[in-house]
Amino acid sequence: GNVKFIHTSDDRDPLKDIPTRIMDLDSRWHETKNLDLEKFLGMPLCRVPDPFGCCPSWSEHFTKVWVEGIKAIGIEDMEIYYNDNLYKQGKFEPYIKTIFENREKVGEIVTKFQQTKHENYIPFDAICPNCGRLANIDGFDLNNRTVKFKCGGKEIKKKKTEGCGYEGEAGIAEGKLQWRYEWPAQWGIFNTTYEPFGKDHFEGSWKKRCRQVKEMFMLRRIF
């Protein structure tokens, strides 16, 4: 059968840290110490401005850098997808719905692997309409396709981003699955059969995600 090489830009992930150097589209490195980037910490990468001003966002700039690197090793035939667009198009919605409908099972699976999570844990974040940062949700309404949340900051890489205190609702298209569920949801969206990854993921993340795929999404295991 036909084989497709698919690259996804996880551009609803938050800006977690400020790298000391970043690359422009001409492969030149630049220091970031004089750039005011800290104010964007916790915001989805698709909503962080491109520091060079040549692309619509941080994510689009560095996706282009990545794609040029792939082309440099001779790979031209690839498909590029941005998670932000996939959420807007409703591609993730069936998986979000499954997780919300099976909240108790989600809590049961997660607490087996992560003692820091409680059984009421919902692996979904809303994008605050006030400050633009990601925030943990407190509840959801499947009929109205909304989530409830308070923007109280979010722990990212053992640091907590500031929240603005906004409290309200957001549509499920204005949020994201946390990576532990977003990753296997992508397998379903693209009917993935093979995905390369580092050995650091093999013993932990991959095996746990395979269990989630089987128990939550009824998808086959990938290799």
Short mmCIF file of C-alpha atoms in Angstrom, two decimals:
data_model
loop_
_atom_site.label_atom_id
_atom_site.label_comp_id
_atom_site.label_asym_id
_atom_site.label_seq_id
_atom_site.Cartn_x
_atom_site.Cartn_y
_atom_site.Cartn_z
CA GLY A 1 0.00 0.00 0.00
CA ASN A 2 0.92 3.67 -0.08
CA VAL A 3 3.07 5.12 2.69
CA LYS A 4 2.70 8.71 3.88
CA PHE A 5 5.27 10.67 5.85
CA ILE A 6 3.27 12.97 8.12
CA HIS A 7 4.66 15.69 10.35
CA THR A 8 2.47 17.36 12.96
CA SER A 9 3.27 20.70 14.54
CA ASP A 10 2.06 20.47 18.14
CA ASP A 11 1.42 24.18 18.08
CA ARG A 12 -1.16 24.32 20.85
CA ASP A 13 1.51 23.18 23.29
CA PRO A 14 2.55 26.04 25.57
CA LEU A 15 5.79 27.96 25.39
CA LYS A 16 7.51 26.20 28.30
CA ASP A 17 10.87 27.91 28.46
CA ILE A 18 13.02 30.46 26.67
CA PRO A 19 15.92 28.93 24.73
CA THR A 20 19.19 30.81 24.93
CA ARG A 21 19.54 30.81 21.12
CA ILE A 22 17.07 30.54 18.26
CA MET A 23 17.51 30.10 14.51
CA ASP A 24 16.24 32.30 11.71
CA LEU A 25 15.11 30.98 8.32
CA ASP A 26 18.62 31.46 6.93
CA SER A 27 20.04 29.04 9.53
CA ARG A 28 21.72 31.79 11.54
CA TRP A 29 21.67 31.64 15.33
CA HIS A 30 20.59 34.56 17.52
CA GLU A 31 20.76 35.15 21.27
CA THR A 32 17.41 35.65 23.02
CA LYS A 33 18.62 37.56 26.09
CA ASN A 34 17.44 40.91 24.68
CA LEU A 35 14.04 39.63 23.56
CA ASP A 36 11.02 40.11 25.81
CA LEU A 37 9.70 36.55 25.57
CA GLU A 38 8.91 35.70 29.21
CA LYS A 39 5.48 37.32 28.93
CA PHE A 40 4.46 34.59 26.47
CA LEU A 41 5.25 31.66 28.77
CA GLY A 42 2.22 29.38 29.11
CA MET A 43 0.64 30.53 25.84
CA PRO A 44 0.10 28.11 22.93
CA LEU A 45 2.96 28.30 20.45
CA CYS A 46 0.49 29.17 17.68
CA ARG A 47 -0.31 32.40 19.57
CA VAL A 48 3.25 33.39 20.42
CA PRO A 49 4.58 35.94 17.90
CA ASP A 50 7.46 34.95 15.65
CA PRO A 51 10.50 36.67 17.27
CA PHE A 52 11.88 37.41 13.79
CA GLY A 53 8.61 38.82 12.46
CA CYS A 54 8.77 36.78 9.25
CA CYS A 55 6.03 34.23 10.03
CA PRO A 56 2.56 34.50 11.61
CA SER A 57 3.66 32.72 14.82
CA TRP A 58 6.46 31.06 16.76
CA SER A 59 5.19 27.64 15.74
CA GLU A 60 5.04 28.41 12.02
CA HIS A 61 8.56 29.84 12.07
CA PHE A 62 10.16 26.84 13.75
CA THR A 63 8.09 24.36 11.77
CA LYS A 64 9.63 25.94 8.65
CA VAL A 65 13.09 25.56 10.19
CA TRP A 66 12.34 21.87 10.84
CA VAL A 67 10.95 21.26 7.34
CA GLU A 68 14.01 22.82 5.72
CA GLY A 69 16.16 20.45 7.77
CA ILE A 70 14.12 17.46 6.58
CA LYS A 71 14.44 18.60 2.97
CA ALA A 72 18.19 18.99 3.43
CA ILE A 73 18.53 15.24 3.99
CA GLY A 74 16.59 14.49 0.82
CA ILE A 75 13.01 14.07 2.04
CA GLU A 76 10.61 16.11 -0.08
CA ASP A 77 7.38 14.10 -0.04
CA MET A 78 5.73 14.90 3.29
CA GLU A 79 2.46 16.24 4.66
CA ILE A 80 2.49 18.96 7.32
CA TYR A 81 -0.41 19.44 9.74
CA TYR A 82 -0.83 22.01 12.49
CA ASN A 83 -2.71 20.88 15.60
CA ASP A 84 -4.30 24.32 15.92
CA ASN A 85 -6.04 23.78 12.57
CA LEU A 86 -6.97 20.19 13.46
CA TYR A 87 -8.71 21.39 16.63
CA LYS A 88 -10.55 24.11 14.71
CA GLN A 89 -11.64 21.54 12.11
CA GLY A 90 -13.02 19.26 14.83
CA LYS A 91 -10.59 16.41 14.15
CA PHE A 92 -9.83 15.95 17.84
CA GLU A 93 -13.45 16.24 18.96
CA PRO A 94 -14.33 12.50 18.89
CA TYR A 95 -11.33 11.79 21.13
CA ILE A 96 -12.14 14.66 23.49
CA LYS A 97 -15.71 13.38 23.70
CA THR A 98 -14.50 9.84 24.50
CA ILE A 99 -12.28 11.14 27.30
CA PHE A 100 -15.02 13.30 28.80
CA GLU A 101 -17.54 10.45 28.64
CA ASN A 102 -15.06 8.10 30.33
CA ARG A 103 -13.71 10.49 32.93
CA GLU A 104 -13.63 7.85 35.69
CA LYS A 105 -11.62 5.43 33.57
CA VAL A 106 -9.23 8.24 32.61
CA GLY A 107 -8.64 8.93 36.30
CA GLU A 108 -8.13 5.24 37.00
CA ILE A 109 -5.54 4.83 34.23
CA VAL A 110 -3.66 8.04 35.00
CA THR A 111 -3.36 7.48 38.76
CA LYS A 112 -1.73 4.10 38.11
CA PHE A 113 1.12 5.85 36.32
CA GLN A 114 1.19 9.26 38.01
CA GLN A 115 0.75 9.50 41.75
CA THR A 116 0.57 13.29 41.52
CA LYS A 117 -2.73 13.09 39.61
CA HIS A 118 -6.08 12.59 41.35
CA GLU A 119 -8.95 10.43 40.15
CA ASN A 120 -10.98 13.48 39.05
CA TYR A 121 -8.19 14.58 36.74
CA ILE A 122 -9.34 15.70 33.27
CA PRO A 123 -6.47 15.77 30.72
CA PHE A 124 -7.71 18.87 28.89
CA ASP A 125 -6.68 22.52 29.06
CA ALA A 126 -8.65 25.58 28.02
CA ILE A 127 -7.12 28.60 26.33
CA CYS A 128 -8.05 31.57 28.50
CA PRO A 129 -9.87 34.17 26.34
CA ASN A 130 -8.56 36.92 28.62
CA CYS A 131 -4.80 36.32 28.81
CA GLY A 132 -4.31 33.58 26.21
CA ARG A 133 -2.60 31.12 28.54
CA LEU A 134 -3.52 27.48 29.02
CA ALA A 135 -5.47 26.62 32.16
CA ASN A 136 -6.65 23.37 33.75
CA ILE A 137 -10.40 22.82 33.48
CA ASP A 138 -12.77 22.06 36.36
CA GLY A 139 -15.68 20.62 34.40
CA PHE A 140 -17.35 20.25 31.03
CA ASP A 141 -20.72 20.29 29.30
CA LEU A 142 -20.81 17.87 26.39
CA ASN A 143 -24.23 19.05 25.20
CA ASN A 144 -23.01 22.62 24.76
CA ARG A 145 -19.45 21.55 23.86
CA THR A 146 -17.95 23.80 26.52
CA VAL A 147 -15.54 23.51 29.44
CA LYS A 148 -15.43 25.41 32.73
CA PHE A 149 -12.19 26.74 34.16
CA LYS A 150 -10.46 29.32 36.30
CA CYS A 151 -7.22 30.76 34.95
CA GLY A 152 -5.05 30.17 37.99
CA GLY A 153 -1.76 29.40 36.33
CA LYS A 154 -0.42 26.02 35.26
CA GLU A 155 2.64 24.04 36.25
CA ILE A 156 4.95 23.62 33.28
CA LYS A 157 8.39 22.01 33.60
CA LYS A 158 8.21 22.30 37.42
CA LYS A 159 7.53 26.03 37.13
CA LYS A 160 4.15 27.67 37.42
CA THR A 161 2.98 30.22 34.88
CA GLU A 162 0.92 33.14 36.05
CA GLY A 163 -2.83 33.04 35.62
CA CYS A 164 -5.02 36.10 35.22
CA GLY A 165 -7.83 34.89 37.49
CA TYR A 166 -10.45 34.84 34.74
CA GLU A 167 -13.26 32.41 35.47
CA GLY A 168 -15.75 31.23 32.88
CA GLU A 169 -16.33 28.90 29.96
CA ALA A 170 -14.66 28.14 26.65
CA GLY A 171 -15.62 25.98 23.69
CA ILE A 172 -13.84 22.65 23.42
CA ALA A 173 -12.38 23.85 20.12
CA GLU A 174 -10.62 26.54 22.19
CA GLY A 175 -8.48 24.17 24.19
CA LYS A 176 -6.33 21.10 23.87
CA LEU A 177 -5.87 17.57 25.12
CA GLN A 178 -2.85 17.26 27.35
CA TRP A 179 -0.01 15.52 25.53
CA ARG A 180 -0.57 12.12 27.15
CA TYR A 181 -3.88 11.90 25.30
CA GLU A 182 -3.19 14.22 22.39
CA TRP A 183 -0.41 11.95 21.16
CA PRO A 184 -2.55 8.77 20.86
CA ALA A 185 -5.44 10.86 19.48
CA GLN A 186 -3.12 11.86 16.63
CA TRP A 187 -2.48 8.17 15.95
CA GLY A 188 -6.21 7.78 15.43
CA ILE A 189 -6.62 10.90 13.30
CA PHE A 190 -3.87 9.86 10.88
CA ASN A 191 -4.32 6.08 11.14
CA THR A 192 -0.68 5.87 12.22
CA THR A 193 1.09 2.53 11.96
CA TYR A 194 4.68 3.57 12.67
CA GLU A 195 6.27 6.49 14.51
CA PRO A 196 9.97 6.89 15.35
CA PHE A 197 10.91 8.17 18.79
CA GLY A 198 13.86 8.21 21.18
CA LYS A 199 14.66 5.42 23.64
CA ASP A 200 13.69 7.78 26.48
CA HIS A 201 10.05 7.35 25.39
CA PHE A 202 10.17 3.58 24.94
CA GLU A 203 10.12 2.47 28.57
CA GLY A 204 7.62 5.02 29.79
CA SER A 205 5.58 7.26 27.54
CA TRP A 206 5.09 4.90 24.59
CA LYS A 207 3.99 1.88 26.64
CA LYS A 208 1.55 3.99 28.66
CA ARG A 209 0.14 5.60 25.54
CA CYS A 210 -0.36 2.15 23.98
CA ARG A 211 -2.45 1.15 26.98
CA GLN A 212 -4.52 4.32 26.65
CA VAL A 213 -5.03 3.62 22.94
CA LYS A 214 -6.35 0.15 23.70
CA GLU A 215 -8.53 1.04 26.69
CA MET A 216 -9.80 4.48 25.69
CA PHE A 217 -9.76 4.88 21.92
CA MET A 218 -9.99 1.21 20.84
CA LEU A 219 -7.12 1.72 18.39
CA ARG A 220 -4.44 -0.78 17.54
CA ARG A 221 -0.99 -0.47 19.00
CA ILE A 222 1.58 1.25 16.78
CA PHE A 223 5.27 0.56 16.35
#
